[in-house]
Short mmCIF file of C-alpha atoms and ligand atoms in Angstrom, two decimals:
data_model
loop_
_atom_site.label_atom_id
_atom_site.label_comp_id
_atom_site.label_asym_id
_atom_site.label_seq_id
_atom_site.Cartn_x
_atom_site.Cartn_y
_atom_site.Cartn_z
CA UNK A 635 0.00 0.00 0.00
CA UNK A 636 3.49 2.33 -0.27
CA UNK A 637 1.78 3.17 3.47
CA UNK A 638 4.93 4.31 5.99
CA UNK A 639 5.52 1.96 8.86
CA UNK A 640 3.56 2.91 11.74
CA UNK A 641 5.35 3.24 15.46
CA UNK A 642 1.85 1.20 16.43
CA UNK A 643 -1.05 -0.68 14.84
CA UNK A 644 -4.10 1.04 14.06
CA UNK A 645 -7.32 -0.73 13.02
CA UNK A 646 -11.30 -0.18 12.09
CA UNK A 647 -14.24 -2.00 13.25
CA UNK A 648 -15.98 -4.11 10.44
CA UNK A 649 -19.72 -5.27 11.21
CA UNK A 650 -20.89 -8.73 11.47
CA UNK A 651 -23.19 -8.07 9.08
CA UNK A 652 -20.65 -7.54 6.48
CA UNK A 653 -19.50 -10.90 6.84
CA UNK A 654 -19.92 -13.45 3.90
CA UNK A 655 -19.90 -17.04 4.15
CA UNK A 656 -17.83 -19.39 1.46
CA UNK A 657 -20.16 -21.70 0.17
CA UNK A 658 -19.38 -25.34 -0.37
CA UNK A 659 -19.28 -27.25 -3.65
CA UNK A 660 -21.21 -27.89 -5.71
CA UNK A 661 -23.19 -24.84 -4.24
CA UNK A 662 -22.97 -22.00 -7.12
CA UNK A 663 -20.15 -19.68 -5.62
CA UNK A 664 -21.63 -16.86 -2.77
CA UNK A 665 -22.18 -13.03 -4.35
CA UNK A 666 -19.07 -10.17 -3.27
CA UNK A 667 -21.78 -7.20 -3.95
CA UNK A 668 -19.92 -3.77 -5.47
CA UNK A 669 -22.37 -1.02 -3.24
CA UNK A 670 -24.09 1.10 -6.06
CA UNK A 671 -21.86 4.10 -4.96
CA UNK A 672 -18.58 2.82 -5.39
CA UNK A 673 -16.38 1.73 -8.74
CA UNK A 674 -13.26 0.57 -7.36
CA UNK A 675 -13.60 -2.14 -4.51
CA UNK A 676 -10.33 -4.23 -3.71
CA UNK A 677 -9.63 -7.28 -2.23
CA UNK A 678 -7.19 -7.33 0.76
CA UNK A 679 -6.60 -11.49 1.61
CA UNK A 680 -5.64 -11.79 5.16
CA UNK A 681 -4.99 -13.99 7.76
CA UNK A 682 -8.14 -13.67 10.51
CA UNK A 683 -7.32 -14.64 14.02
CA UNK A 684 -10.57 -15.38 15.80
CA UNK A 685 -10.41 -15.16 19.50
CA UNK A 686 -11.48 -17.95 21.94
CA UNK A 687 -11.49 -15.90 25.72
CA UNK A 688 -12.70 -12.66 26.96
CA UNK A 689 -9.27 -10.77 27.61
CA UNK A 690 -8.64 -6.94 28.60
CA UNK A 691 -5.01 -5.89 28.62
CA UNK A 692 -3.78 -8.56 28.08
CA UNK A 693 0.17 -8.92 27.81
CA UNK A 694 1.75 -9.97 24.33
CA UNK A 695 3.10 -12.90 26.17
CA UNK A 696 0.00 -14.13 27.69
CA UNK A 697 -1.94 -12.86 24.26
CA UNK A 698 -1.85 -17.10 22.15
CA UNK A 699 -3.82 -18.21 24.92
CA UNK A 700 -7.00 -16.53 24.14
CA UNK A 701 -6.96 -17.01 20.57
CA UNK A 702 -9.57 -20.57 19.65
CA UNK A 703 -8.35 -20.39 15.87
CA UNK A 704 -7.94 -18.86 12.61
CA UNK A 705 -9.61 -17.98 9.58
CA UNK A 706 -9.08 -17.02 6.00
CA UNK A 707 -10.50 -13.87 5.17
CA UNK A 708 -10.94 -11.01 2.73
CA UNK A 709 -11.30 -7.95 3.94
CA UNK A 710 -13.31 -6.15 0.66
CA UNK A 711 -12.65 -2.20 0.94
CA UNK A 712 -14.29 0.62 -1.64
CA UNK A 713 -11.26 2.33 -1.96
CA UNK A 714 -12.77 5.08 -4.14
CA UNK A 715 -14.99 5.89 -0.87
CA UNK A 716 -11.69 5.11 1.83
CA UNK A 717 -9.95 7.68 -0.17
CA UNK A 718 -12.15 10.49 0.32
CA UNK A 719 -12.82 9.72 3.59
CA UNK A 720 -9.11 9.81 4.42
CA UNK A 721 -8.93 13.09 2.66
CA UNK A 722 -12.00 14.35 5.21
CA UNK A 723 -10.60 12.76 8.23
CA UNK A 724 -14.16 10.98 8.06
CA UNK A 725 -14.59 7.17 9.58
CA UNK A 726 -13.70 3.98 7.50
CA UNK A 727 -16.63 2.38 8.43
CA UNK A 728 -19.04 2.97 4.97
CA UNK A 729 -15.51 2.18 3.01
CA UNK A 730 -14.81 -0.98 4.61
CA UNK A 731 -18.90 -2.03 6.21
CA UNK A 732 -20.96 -3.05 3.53
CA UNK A 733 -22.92 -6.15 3.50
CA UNK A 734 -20.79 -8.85 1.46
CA UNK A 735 -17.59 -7.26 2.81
CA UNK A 736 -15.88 -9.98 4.97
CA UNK A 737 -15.68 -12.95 3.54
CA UNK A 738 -14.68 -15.74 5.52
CA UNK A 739 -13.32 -19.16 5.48
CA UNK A 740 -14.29 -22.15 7.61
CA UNK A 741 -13.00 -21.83 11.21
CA UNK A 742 -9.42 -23.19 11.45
CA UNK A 743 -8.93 -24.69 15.17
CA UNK A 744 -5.73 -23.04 16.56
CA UNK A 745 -4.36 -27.33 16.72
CA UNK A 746 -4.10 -27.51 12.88
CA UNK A 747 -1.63 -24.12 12.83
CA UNK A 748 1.31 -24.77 14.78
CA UNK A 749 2.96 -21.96 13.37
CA UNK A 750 0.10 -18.69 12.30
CA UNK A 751 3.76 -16.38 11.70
CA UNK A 752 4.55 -19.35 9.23
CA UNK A 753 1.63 -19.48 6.42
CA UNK A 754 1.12 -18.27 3.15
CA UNK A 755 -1.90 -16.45 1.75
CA UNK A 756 -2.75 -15.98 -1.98
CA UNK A 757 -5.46 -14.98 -4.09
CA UNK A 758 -6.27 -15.20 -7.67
CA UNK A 759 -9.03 -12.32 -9.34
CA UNK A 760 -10.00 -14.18 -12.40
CA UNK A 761 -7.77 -16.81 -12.47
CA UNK A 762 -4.90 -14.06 -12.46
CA UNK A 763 -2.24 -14.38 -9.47
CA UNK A 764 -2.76 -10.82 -7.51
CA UNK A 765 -1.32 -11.55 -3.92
CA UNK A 766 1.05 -13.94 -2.37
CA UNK A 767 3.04 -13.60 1.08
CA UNK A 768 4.07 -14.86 3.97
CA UNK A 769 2.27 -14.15 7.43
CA UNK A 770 6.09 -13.75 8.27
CA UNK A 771 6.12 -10.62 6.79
CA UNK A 772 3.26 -8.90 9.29
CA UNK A 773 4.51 -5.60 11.05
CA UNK A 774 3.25 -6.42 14.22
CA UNK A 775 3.14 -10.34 15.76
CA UNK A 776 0.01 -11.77 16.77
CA UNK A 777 0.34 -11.48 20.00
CA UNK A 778 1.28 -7.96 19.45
CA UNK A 779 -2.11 -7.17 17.94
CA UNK A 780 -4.06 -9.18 20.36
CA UNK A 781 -2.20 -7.18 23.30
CA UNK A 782 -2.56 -3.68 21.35
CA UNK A 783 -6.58 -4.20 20.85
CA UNK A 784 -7.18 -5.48 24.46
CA UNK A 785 -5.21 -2.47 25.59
CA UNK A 786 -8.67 -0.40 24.18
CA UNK A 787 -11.20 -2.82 23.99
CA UNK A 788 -12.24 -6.77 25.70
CA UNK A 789 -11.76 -8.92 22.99
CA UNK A 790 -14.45 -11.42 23.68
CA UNK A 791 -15.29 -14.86 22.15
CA UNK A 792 -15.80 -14.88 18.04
CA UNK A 793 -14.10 -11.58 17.71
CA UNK A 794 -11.95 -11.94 14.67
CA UNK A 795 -8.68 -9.89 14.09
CA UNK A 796 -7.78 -9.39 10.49
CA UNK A 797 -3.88 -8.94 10.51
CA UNK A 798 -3.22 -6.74 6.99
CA UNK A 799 -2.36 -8.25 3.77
CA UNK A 800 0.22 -8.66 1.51
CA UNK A 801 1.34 -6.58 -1.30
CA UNK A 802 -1.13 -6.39 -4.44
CA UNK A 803 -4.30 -5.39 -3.59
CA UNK A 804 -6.37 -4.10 -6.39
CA UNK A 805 -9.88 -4.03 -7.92
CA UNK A 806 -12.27 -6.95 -8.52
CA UNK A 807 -15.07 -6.13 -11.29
CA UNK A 808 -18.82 -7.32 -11.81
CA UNK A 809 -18.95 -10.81 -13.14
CA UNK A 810 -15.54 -11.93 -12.20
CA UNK A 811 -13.92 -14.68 -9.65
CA UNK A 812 -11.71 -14.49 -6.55
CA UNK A 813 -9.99 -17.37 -5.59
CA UNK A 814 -7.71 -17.12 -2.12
CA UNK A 815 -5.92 -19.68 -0.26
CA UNK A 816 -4.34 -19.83 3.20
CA UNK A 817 -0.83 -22.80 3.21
CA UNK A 818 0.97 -24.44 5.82
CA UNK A 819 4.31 -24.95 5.56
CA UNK A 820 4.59 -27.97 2.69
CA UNK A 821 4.70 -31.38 3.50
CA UNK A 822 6.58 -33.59 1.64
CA UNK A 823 6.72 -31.11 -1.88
CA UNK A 824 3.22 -30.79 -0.90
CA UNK A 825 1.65 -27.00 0.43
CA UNK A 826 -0.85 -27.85 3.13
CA UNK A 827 -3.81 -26.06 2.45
CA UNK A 828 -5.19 -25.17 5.07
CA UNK A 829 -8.48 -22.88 3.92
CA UNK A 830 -9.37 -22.44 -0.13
CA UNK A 831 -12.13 -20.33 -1.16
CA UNK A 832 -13.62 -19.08 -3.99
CA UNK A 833 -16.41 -16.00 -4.19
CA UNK A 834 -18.10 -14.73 -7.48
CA UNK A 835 -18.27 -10.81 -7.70
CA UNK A 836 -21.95 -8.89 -8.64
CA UNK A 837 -22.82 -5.02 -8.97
CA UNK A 838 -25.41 -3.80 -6.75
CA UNK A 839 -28.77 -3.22 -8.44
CA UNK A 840 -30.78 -0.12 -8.19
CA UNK A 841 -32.24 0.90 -5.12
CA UNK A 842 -35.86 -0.39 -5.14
CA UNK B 567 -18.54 21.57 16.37
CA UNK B 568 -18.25 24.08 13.79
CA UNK B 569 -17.90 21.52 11.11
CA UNK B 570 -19.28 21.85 8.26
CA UNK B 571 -23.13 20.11 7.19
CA UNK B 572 -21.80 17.53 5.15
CA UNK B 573 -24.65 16.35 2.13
CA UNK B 574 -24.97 12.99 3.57
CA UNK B 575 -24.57 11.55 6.49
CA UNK B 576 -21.21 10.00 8.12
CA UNK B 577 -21.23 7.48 10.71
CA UNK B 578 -18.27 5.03 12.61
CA UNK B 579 -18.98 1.97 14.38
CA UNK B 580 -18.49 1.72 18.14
CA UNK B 581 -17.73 -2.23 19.64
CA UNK B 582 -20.62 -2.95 21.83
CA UNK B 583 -17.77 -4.10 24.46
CA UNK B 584 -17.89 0.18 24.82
CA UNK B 585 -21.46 0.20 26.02
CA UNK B 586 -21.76 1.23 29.97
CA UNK B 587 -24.72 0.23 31.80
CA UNK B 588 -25.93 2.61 34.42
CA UNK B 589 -26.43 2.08 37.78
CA UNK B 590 -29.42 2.45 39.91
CA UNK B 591 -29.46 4.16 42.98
CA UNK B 592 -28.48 3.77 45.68
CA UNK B 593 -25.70 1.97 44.08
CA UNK B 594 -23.06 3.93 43.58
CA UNK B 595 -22.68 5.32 40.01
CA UNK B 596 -20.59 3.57 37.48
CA UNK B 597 -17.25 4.56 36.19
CA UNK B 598 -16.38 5.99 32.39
CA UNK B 599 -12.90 5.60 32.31
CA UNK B 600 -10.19 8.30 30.50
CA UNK B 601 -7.58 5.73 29.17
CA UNK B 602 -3.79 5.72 29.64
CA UNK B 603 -3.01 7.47 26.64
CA UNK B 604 -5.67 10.30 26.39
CA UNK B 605 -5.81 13.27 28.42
CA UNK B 606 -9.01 14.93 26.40
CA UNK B 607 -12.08 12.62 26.66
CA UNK B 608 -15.18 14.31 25.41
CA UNK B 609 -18.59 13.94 26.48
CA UNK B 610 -21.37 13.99 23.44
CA UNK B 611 -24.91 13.73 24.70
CA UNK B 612 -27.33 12.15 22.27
CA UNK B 613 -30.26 9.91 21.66
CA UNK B 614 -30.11 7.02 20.14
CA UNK B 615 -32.48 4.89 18.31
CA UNK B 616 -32.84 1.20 18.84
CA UNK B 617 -33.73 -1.08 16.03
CA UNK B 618 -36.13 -3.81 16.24
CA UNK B 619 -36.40 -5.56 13.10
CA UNK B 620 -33.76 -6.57 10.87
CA UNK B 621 -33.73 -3.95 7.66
CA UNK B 622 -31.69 -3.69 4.53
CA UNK B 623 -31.94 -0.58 1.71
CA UNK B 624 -35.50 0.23 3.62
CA UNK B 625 -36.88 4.26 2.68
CA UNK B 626 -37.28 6.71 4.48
CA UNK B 627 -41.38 6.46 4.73
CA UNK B 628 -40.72 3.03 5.98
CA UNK B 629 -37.98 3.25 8.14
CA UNK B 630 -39.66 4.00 11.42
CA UNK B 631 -41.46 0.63 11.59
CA UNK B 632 -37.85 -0.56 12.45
CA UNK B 633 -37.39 1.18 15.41
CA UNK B 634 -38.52 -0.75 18.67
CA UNK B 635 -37.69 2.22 21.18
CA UNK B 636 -34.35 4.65 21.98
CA UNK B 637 -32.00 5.43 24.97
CA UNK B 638 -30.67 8.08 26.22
CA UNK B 639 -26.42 7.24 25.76
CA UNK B 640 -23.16 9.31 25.66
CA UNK B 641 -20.49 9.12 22.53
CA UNK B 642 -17.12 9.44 24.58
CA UNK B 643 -14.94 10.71 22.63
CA UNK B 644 -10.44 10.63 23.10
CA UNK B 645 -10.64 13.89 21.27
CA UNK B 646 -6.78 14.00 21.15
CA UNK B 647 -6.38 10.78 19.81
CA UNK B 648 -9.08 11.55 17.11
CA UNK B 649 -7.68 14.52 16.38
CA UNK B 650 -4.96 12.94 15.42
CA UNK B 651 -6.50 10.06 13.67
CA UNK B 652 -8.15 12.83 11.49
CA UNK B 653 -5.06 14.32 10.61
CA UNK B 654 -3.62 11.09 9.10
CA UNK B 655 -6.95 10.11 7.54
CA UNK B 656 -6.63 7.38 10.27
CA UNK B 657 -9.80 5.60 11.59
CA UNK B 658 -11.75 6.47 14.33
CA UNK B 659 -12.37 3.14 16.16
CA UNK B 660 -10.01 3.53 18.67
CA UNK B 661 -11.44 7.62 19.91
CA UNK B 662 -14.61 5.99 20.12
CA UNK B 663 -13.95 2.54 20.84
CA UNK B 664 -12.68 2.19 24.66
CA UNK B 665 -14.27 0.03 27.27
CA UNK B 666 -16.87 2.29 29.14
CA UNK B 667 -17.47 5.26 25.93
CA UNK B 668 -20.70 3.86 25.48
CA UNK B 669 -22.55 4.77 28.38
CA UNK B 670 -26.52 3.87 27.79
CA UNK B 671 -29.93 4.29 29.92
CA UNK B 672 -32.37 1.54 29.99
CA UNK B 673 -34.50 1.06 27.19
CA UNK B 674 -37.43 3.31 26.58
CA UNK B 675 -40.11 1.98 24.42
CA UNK B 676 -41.33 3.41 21.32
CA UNK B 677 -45.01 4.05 22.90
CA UNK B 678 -43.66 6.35 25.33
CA UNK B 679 -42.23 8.46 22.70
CA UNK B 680 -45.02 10.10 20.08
CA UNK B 681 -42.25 12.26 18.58
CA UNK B 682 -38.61 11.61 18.92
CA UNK B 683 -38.02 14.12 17.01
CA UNK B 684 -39.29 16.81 20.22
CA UNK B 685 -37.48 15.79 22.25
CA UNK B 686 -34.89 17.64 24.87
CA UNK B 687 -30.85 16.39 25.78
CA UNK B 688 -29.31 17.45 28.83
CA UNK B 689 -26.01 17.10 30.06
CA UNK B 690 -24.40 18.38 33.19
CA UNK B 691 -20.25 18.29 33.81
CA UNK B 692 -19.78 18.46 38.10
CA UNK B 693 -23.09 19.70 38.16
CA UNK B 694 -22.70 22.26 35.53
CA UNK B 695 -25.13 22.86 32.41
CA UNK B 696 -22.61 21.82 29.43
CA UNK B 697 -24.88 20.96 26.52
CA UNK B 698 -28.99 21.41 25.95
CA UNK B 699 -30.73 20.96 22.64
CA UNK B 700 -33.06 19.32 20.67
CA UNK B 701 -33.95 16.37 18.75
CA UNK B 702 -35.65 18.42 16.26
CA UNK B 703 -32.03 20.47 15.46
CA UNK B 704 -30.72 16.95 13.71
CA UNK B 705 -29.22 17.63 10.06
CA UNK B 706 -30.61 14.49 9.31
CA UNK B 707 -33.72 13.18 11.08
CA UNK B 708 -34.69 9.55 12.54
CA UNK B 709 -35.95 8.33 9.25
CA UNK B 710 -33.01 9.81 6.86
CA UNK B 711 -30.56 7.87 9.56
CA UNK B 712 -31.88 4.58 9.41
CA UNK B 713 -32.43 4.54 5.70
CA UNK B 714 -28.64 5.52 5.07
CA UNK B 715 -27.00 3.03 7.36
CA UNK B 716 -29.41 0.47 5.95
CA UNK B 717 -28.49 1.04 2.51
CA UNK B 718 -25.11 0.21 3.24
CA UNK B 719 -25.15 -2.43 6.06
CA UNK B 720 -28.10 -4.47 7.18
CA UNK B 721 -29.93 -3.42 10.70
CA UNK B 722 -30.56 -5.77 13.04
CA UNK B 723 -32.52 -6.09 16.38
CA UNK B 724 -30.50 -4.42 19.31
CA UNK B 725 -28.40 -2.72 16.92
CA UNK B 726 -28.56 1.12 18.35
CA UNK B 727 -27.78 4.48 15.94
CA UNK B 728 -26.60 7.35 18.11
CA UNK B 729 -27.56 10.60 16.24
CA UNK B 730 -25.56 13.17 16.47
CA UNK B 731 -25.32 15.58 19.51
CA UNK B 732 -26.02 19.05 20.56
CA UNK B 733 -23.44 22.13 20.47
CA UNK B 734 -21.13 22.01 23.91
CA UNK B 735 -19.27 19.31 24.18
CA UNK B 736 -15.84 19.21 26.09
CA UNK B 737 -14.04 17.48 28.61
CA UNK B 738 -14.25 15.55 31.45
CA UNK B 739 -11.97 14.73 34.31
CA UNK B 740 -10.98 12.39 36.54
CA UNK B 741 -12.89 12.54 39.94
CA UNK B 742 -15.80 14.42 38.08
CA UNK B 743 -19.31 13.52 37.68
CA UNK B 744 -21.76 13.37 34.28
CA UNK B 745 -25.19 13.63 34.71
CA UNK B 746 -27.49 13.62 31.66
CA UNK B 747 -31.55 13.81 30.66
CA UNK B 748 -33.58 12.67 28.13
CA UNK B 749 -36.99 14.83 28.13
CA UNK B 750 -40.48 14.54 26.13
CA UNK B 751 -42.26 17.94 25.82
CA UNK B 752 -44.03 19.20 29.39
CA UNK B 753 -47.05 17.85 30.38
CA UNK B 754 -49.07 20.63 32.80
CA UNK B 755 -45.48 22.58 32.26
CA UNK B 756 -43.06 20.00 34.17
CA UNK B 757 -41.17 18.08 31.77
CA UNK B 758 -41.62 14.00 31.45
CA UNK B 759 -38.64 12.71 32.01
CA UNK B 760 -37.82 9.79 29.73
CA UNK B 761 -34.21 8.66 31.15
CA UNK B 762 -31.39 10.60 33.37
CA UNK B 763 -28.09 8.92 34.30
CA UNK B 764 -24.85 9.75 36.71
CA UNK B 765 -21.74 8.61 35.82
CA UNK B 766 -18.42 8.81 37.74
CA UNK B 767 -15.51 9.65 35.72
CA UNK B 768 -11.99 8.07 36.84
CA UNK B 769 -8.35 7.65 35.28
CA UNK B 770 -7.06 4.24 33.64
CA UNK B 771 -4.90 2.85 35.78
CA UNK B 772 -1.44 2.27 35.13
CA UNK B 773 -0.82 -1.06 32.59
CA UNK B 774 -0.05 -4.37 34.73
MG1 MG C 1108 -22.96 -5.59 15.95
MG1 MG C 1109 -7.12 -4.85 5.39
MG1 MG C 1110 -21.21 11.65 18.59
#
């Protein structure tokens, strides 16, 4: 995002209601709705941690314990609408809220993820490689984030944390694909997927 | 707030981990806490409307079927820390997002409100008169509110908008008290009463 390195995280609050569940073959793919007001929504694949115990300052050291497990996720921003927020000092919440915005993977219990610092995420917009890293790469840890957000507000069970994403975001467009994947280290030559999904992409219709 | 009317509304999201229950007397009042890092905590007075049916893209004309009642609630603000957040074209989730900025009354139901929008805020700062307005001065009314959000995230049950608050905010401090009113119009020229809270206001303490 050529964004400078912050001295300390900052995040935004998504609703539940902008969440998005990955349906399961040979279910037709769920629908990634562009709002009517916005032209240029991007995908941002990340890594979501979702939290297992109610915790309130809780210590970077101490901070694995409450997390249950993972998920993938995409966190779906209009970035036509962030950017003229940003330029108001106005909230991210419209940018980042709408319904459709969150899609999410299957929960991933915190046993099948030894390592959550060691995975890859990718994701494909029309069969077209856009993002690929290494949760290696995150500016702040895990437990760094988990201790940071506690330090403001109980985390409480189902919370998810979305952790940033990798280099590439861009826009998706009506009647296209995304395709993201969360990978384990490999075993044997093998990546070990670990969550796979796959959404199809649809323009708002007019407001009834 | 001398800023200016903006065309449409603009709203943030507040975790409901921020709401503040208060106490009845005689217990003693409950505690909105001025975090760590913030030395300018706000207090914004407003109403706010609680939804009772789940809504998506609903108009205007039908919007207030969706309300099942208000309360009476405070928007704490970290004003310094927003400030700031403004001036990077940050987000505002962590200004408005602390444990204890939420503080609410009980519910009020919709019957004992004919016309929300006539109705009177109050808010006293160590028993001084800080703010006092109207619910009929809102840029955008009841309606307008619930039709916007909608259109962009669905509404459900126990989901509350806070809308907006009169001119005189500022600051509170540790060892203070905020007391605040919700009023219908008089009735035989005493006004009804609809909600009042007392809140204590303390200091974070330091981080363990
Ligand atoms: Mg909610
Ligand atoms: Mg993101
Ligand atoms: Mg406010």
């Amino acid at each position: 995002m050529n964004a400078a390195v912050p001295a300390k995280p900052f995040f935004f609050l998504k609703p539940t209601t902008s969440y998005l569940v990955a349906s399961v073959p040979p279910a037709s793919p769920a629908a990634i709705v562009i709002p009517r007001e916005s032209n240029d929504v991007h995908h941002e694949v990340e890594l979501g941690v979702v939290i297992g115990q109610r915790v309130k300052d809780v210590a970077p050291t101490d901070a694995m314990a409450a997390v249950a497990g993972y998920v993938l996720a995409l966190d779906m921003t209009a970035r036509d609408l962030q950017a003229a927020a940003k330029k108001e000092g106005h909230p991210w919440a419209q940018s980042k809220g709408y319904d459709t915005f969150t899609p999410v993977s299957s929960f991933i219990h915190k046993s099948a993820v030894p390592d959550p610092h060691n995975l890859t995420l990718w994701c494909l917009v029309d069969g077209q490689p856009r993002q690929r890293g290494s949760t290696s790469q995150m500016i702040f840890n895990i437990p760094q984030l988990i201790s940071f957000v506690s330090s403001i507000m109980t985390l409480e069970p189902g919370d998810v944390i979305l952790t940033g994403t990798p280099e590439g975001v861009g826009p998706v467009k009506p009647g296209g694909t995304i395709e993201c994947g969360l990978e384990g280290p490999s075993v044997a030559g093998t990546p070990a997927t670990l969550a796979r999904f796959l959404f199809r992409i649809e323009k708002a219709g007019p407001k009834l």
